[in-house]
Amino acid sequence: MKTLDNLQQFTPPVRTLMGPGPSDVSPRVLQAMARPTLGHLDPLFIDMMEEVKLLLQYAFQTQNTLTIPISGPGSAGMEACFVNLVEPGDKIIVCQNGVFGGRMKENVERSGGIPILIEDPWGTAIDLNKVETALKTHPDAKILAFVHAETSTGVRSDAQQLCKLAHNHHCLTIVDTVTSLGGIPVKVDDWQMDAVYSGTQKCLSCAPGLSPVTFSEQAIEKIKQRQQKVQSWFLDLNLVMGYWGTAAKRSYHHTAPINALYGLHEALLILKEEGLENSWQRHTQNYEALRIGIENLGLSFTVAEADRLPQLNAINVPEGVDEAQIRARLLNEYNLEIGAGLGSLAGKIWRIGLMGYASNLKNVSYCLKALANTLP
Ligand SMILES: *Cc1c(COP(=O)(O)O)cnc(C)c1O
């Protein structure tokens, strides 16, 4: 039994993380996070914050000046978008085709907004026609909110077309790119996305705990015109901007997670060195390798080929197989983590991630070999 007197240093085993996130963190990022902590208003740290903003603009493909990491996981970035943009009484069209769309609806309600829910079956992409009909039926809607890469099902929706539809109907967009950023194209300026949040632990090869966000001029305008204060003090962008805004006059808001930001800086440098396009291509190539192996094992994919995310693969559990037992064996015998299904797909699928640093051919063949040895 654990008592206070027999505790020792925690030494985690080295696992291969091929689930829905967190994914393997680059050793360079882990090293960066172990460097000496600076004061959060130290000029050298402020310099580094400016570089993080520049690198995030590259990752998001945007010139938006309000492009920063929120101090908190992807869910904090999600909440930051909703509490700042949604005012009480605002009608918000929310697309749901998996777990994370449901959380968006919850965020709308808690911000005092009125959600209009557009549902699609789990495992399919968001239906553009349904969204267009909803936009026509609700001309007073203020925002369209959707998940670009639904990690719970492995589905990619057409972010570019969804943003276009929204703008045609004078709506702003809130877009979840937690699993897409770095793995598939996310083009904030080209696609005219308004409030976009992501996470560090999926395709950015970084540790969990930070949430990159970016806001368009139109989004900032809506925030500035609010009649009521943002209900969350911590996530109120008007205040956060005083901290992350101009380097010359930075004012204390909260203490930034200094060492976590060293990690993000390094992860984004790695992304820049590789090149975004090359990173997207690598994710696609490794998916192709996995697909061939999965099919050779006699297994099938849950999602239609055109809607699949290369970085998150939903695989149907064969009839009569105890999916939890297979996952437990992979973890215990191979130090390999893959994900289970959620919600209506619980018990029916496995989720194999090929995200960021973990998206490589060595992991693909390791996972296929482990599955081949483990499946009945
Ligand atoms: C992982 C994930 C989140 C939440 O991120 P956390 O860092 O776990 O808070 C949100 N949306 C999607 C699509 C995700 O995959």
Coordinates of C-alpha atoms in Angstrom, one line a residue, residues 50-234:
E50 CA 7.4 37.0 -29.8
E51 CA 9.0 34.2 -31.7
V52 CA 6.3 31.8 -30.6
K53 CA 3.7 34.1 -32.0
L54 CA 5.6 34.3 -35.3
L55 CA 5.9 30.6 -35.5
L56 CA 2.2 30.1 -34.7
Q57 CA 1.3 32.5 -37.5
Y58 CA 3.3 30.2 -39.8
A59 CA 1.6 27.0 -38.4
F60 CA -1.8 28.6 -38.8
Q61 CA -0.9 30.2 -42.2
T62 CA -2.2 33.6 -41.0
Q63 CA -1.2 37.2 -40.6
N64 CA -3.6 37.6 -37.6
T65 CA -1.8 39.6 -34.9
L66 CA -3.9 37.9 -32.2
T67 CA -2.2 34.5 -32.6
I68 CA -1.1 33.2 -29.2
P69 CA -1.0 30.1 -27.1
I70 CA -3.6 30.0 -24.3
S71 CA -2.2 28.7 -21.0
G72 CA -4.2 25.6 -20.8
P73 CA -5.0 22.5 -22.9
G74 CA -7.1 22.4 -26.1
S75 CA -10.3 22.6 -24.1
A76 CA -9.1 26.0 -22.7
G77 CA -8.7 27.3 -26.3
M78 CA -12.2 26.0 -27.1
E79 CA -13.6 27.8 -24.1
A80 CA -11.6 31.0 -24.9
C81 CA -13.2 31.1 -28.4
F82 CA -16.8 30.6 -27.1
V83 CA -16.7 32.8 -24.0
N84 CA -15.2 35.7 -25.9
L85 CA -17.3 35.5 -29.1
V86 CA -20.7 34.3 -27.8
E87 CA -22.8 36.9 -26.1
P88 CA -26.0 36.0 -24.2
G89 CA -28.8 35.6 -26.7
D90 CA -26.6 34.9 -29.7
K91 CA -27.8 32.2 -32.0
I92 CA -24.9 29.8 -32.8
I93 CA -25.1 27.0 -35.4
V94 CA -23.1 24.0 -34.0
C95 CA -22.2 21.0 -36.2
Q96 CA -22.0 17.7 -34.3
N97 CA -20.6 14.5 -35.8
G98 CA -18.7 13.3 -32.8
V99 CA -17.7 14.0 -29.2
F100 CA -16.1 17.4 -29.7
G101 CA -19.1 19.0 -31.5
G102 CA -21.1 18.1 -28.4
R103 CA -18.7 20.1 -26.3
M104 CA -19.1 23.1 -28.5
K105 CA -22.8 23.0 -27.9
E106 CA -22.2 22.8 -24.2
N107 CA -19.9 25.9 -24.4
V108 CA -22.5 27.9 -26.3
E109 CA -25.1 27.1 -23.6
R110 CA -22.8 28.1 -20.8
S111 CA -21.9 31.3 -22.6
G112 CA -25.6 32.2 -22.7
G113 CA -26.0 31.6 -26.4
I114 CA -28.7 29.6 -28.2
P115 CA -27.3 26.6 -30.0
I116 CA -28.8 25.3 -33.2
L117 CA -27.6 21.8 -33.5
I118 CA -26.9 20.2 -36.9
E119 CA -26.2 16.5 -36.4
D120 CA -24.5 14.0 -38.7
P121 CA -23.9 10.4 -38.0
W122 CA -20.6 9.6 -36.2
G123 CA -18.0 8.5 -38.7
T124 CA -19.3 10.8 -41.5
A125 CA -18.2 14.3 -42.5
I126 CA -20.4 17.4 -41.8
D127 CA -23.1 17.6 -44.5
L128 CA -22.7 21.0 -46.3
N129 CA -26.3 20.9 -47.5
K130 CA -27.7 20.6 -44.0
V131 CA -25.5 23.5 -42.9
E132 CA -26.6 25.7 -45.8
T133 CA -30.2 24.9 -45.0
A134 CA -29.7 25.8 -41.3
L135 CA -28.0 29.1 -42.3
K136 CA -31.0 30.0 -44.5
T137 CA -33.5 29.0 -41.8
H138 CA -31.7 31.1 -39.2
P139 CA -30.6 34.3 -40.9
D140 CA -30.1 35.8 -37.5
A141 CA -27.4 33.3 -36.5
K142 CA -24.1 35.0 -35.6
I143 CA -21.6 32.1 -35.7
L144 CA -21.1 28.7 -37.3
A145 CA -19.0 26.4 -35.1
F146 CA -17.6 23.1 -36.2
V147 CA -14.7 20.6 -35.7
H148 CA -12.3 20.3 -38.6
A149 CA -10.8 17.0 -37.6
E150 CA -13.1 14.9 -35.3
T151 CA -10.7 12.9 -33.2
S152 CA -13.4 10.7 -31.8
T153 CA -14.2 9.2 -35.2
G154 CA -11.2 10.0 -37.5
V155 CA -13.3 12.2 -39.8
R156 CA -12.2 15.3 -41.7
S157 CA -14.8 17.9 -42.7
D158 CA -14.4 20.5 -45.4
A159 CA -13.3 23.5 -43.4
Q160 CA -12.8 25.7 -46.4
Q161 CA -16.3 25.2 -47.8
L162 CA -17.9 25.5 -44.3
C163 CA -16.2 28.8 -43.8
K164 CA -17.3 30.0 -47.2
L165 CA -20.9 29.0 -46.5
A166 CA -20.8 30.8 -43.2
H167 CA -19.5 34.0 -44.7
N168 CA -22.1 33.9 -47.5
H169 CA -24.7 34.1 -44.7
H170 CA -22.8 36.8 -42.7
C171 CA -21.7 34.4 -39.9
L172 CA -18.4 34.2 -38.2
T173 CA -16.7 30.8 -37.7
I174 CA -15.3 29.1 -34.6
V175 CA -13.2 26.1 -35.8
D176 CA -11.6 23.3 -33.8
T177 CA -8.3 22.4 -35.3
V178 CA -6.8 20.6 -32.3
T179 CA -6.1 17.4 -34.3
S180 CA -5.7 19.0 -37.7
L181 CA -3.0 21.6 -37.1
G182 CA 0.3 20.3 -38.5
G183 CA -1.2 17.0 -39.8
I184 CA -3.4 18.3 -42.7
P185 CA -3.8 21.7 -44.3
V186 CA -5.2 24.5 -42.0
K187 CA -5.2 27.8 -43.9
V188 CA -6.6 30.4 -41.6
D189 CA -6.3 33.4 -44.0
D190 CA -7.0 31.6 -47.3
W191 CA -10.1 29.9 -45.9
Q192 CA -11.1 33.1 -43.9
M193 CA -11.5 31.3 -40.6
D194 CA -12.4 33.6 -37.7
A195 CA -11.7 32.1 -34.3
V196 CA -9.5 29.0 -34.4
Y197 CA -8.1 26.9 -31.6
S198 CA -5.7 24.0 -31.5
G199 CA -3.7 21.9 -29.1
T200 CA 0.0 21.0 -28.6
Q201 CA -0.3 17.3 -28.0
K202 CA -1.7 16.0 -31.3
C203 CA 0.2 16.8 -34.5
L204 CA 2.7 19.3 -33.1
S205 CA 5.0 16.8 -31.4
C206 CA 4.7 18.8 -28.2
A207 CA 3.6 18.0 -24.6
P208 CA -0.1 18.6 -23.7
G209 CA -1.1 21.7 -21.8
L210 CA -1.1 24.7 -24.3
S211 CA -3.7 25.8 -26.8
P212 CA -2.7 27.8 -29.8
V213 CA -5.4 30.2 -30.9
T214 CA -5.8 32.8 -33.6
F215 CA -8.5 35.5 -34.2
S216 CA -9.4 37.4 -37.4
E217 CA -10.1 41.2 -37.4
Q218 CA -13.8 40.4 -37.7
A219 CA -13.7 38.2 -34.6
I220 CA -11.8 40.9 -32.6
E221 CA -14.4 43.4 -33.7
K222 CA -17.2 41.2 -32.3
I223 CA -15.3 40.9 -29.0
K224 CA -14.8 44.6 -28.8
Q225 CA -18.4 45.3 -29.4
R226 CA -19.6 43.1 -26.6
Q227 CA -22.3 44.7 -24.4
Q228 CA -21.3 42.5 -21.4
K229 CA -18.0 41.6 -19.9
V230 CA -16.6 38.2 -20.8
Q231 CA -17.8 35.9 -18.0
S232 CA -14.4 34.3 -17.6
W233 CA -11.7 36.5 -16.1
F234 CA -8.9 34.2 -17.0

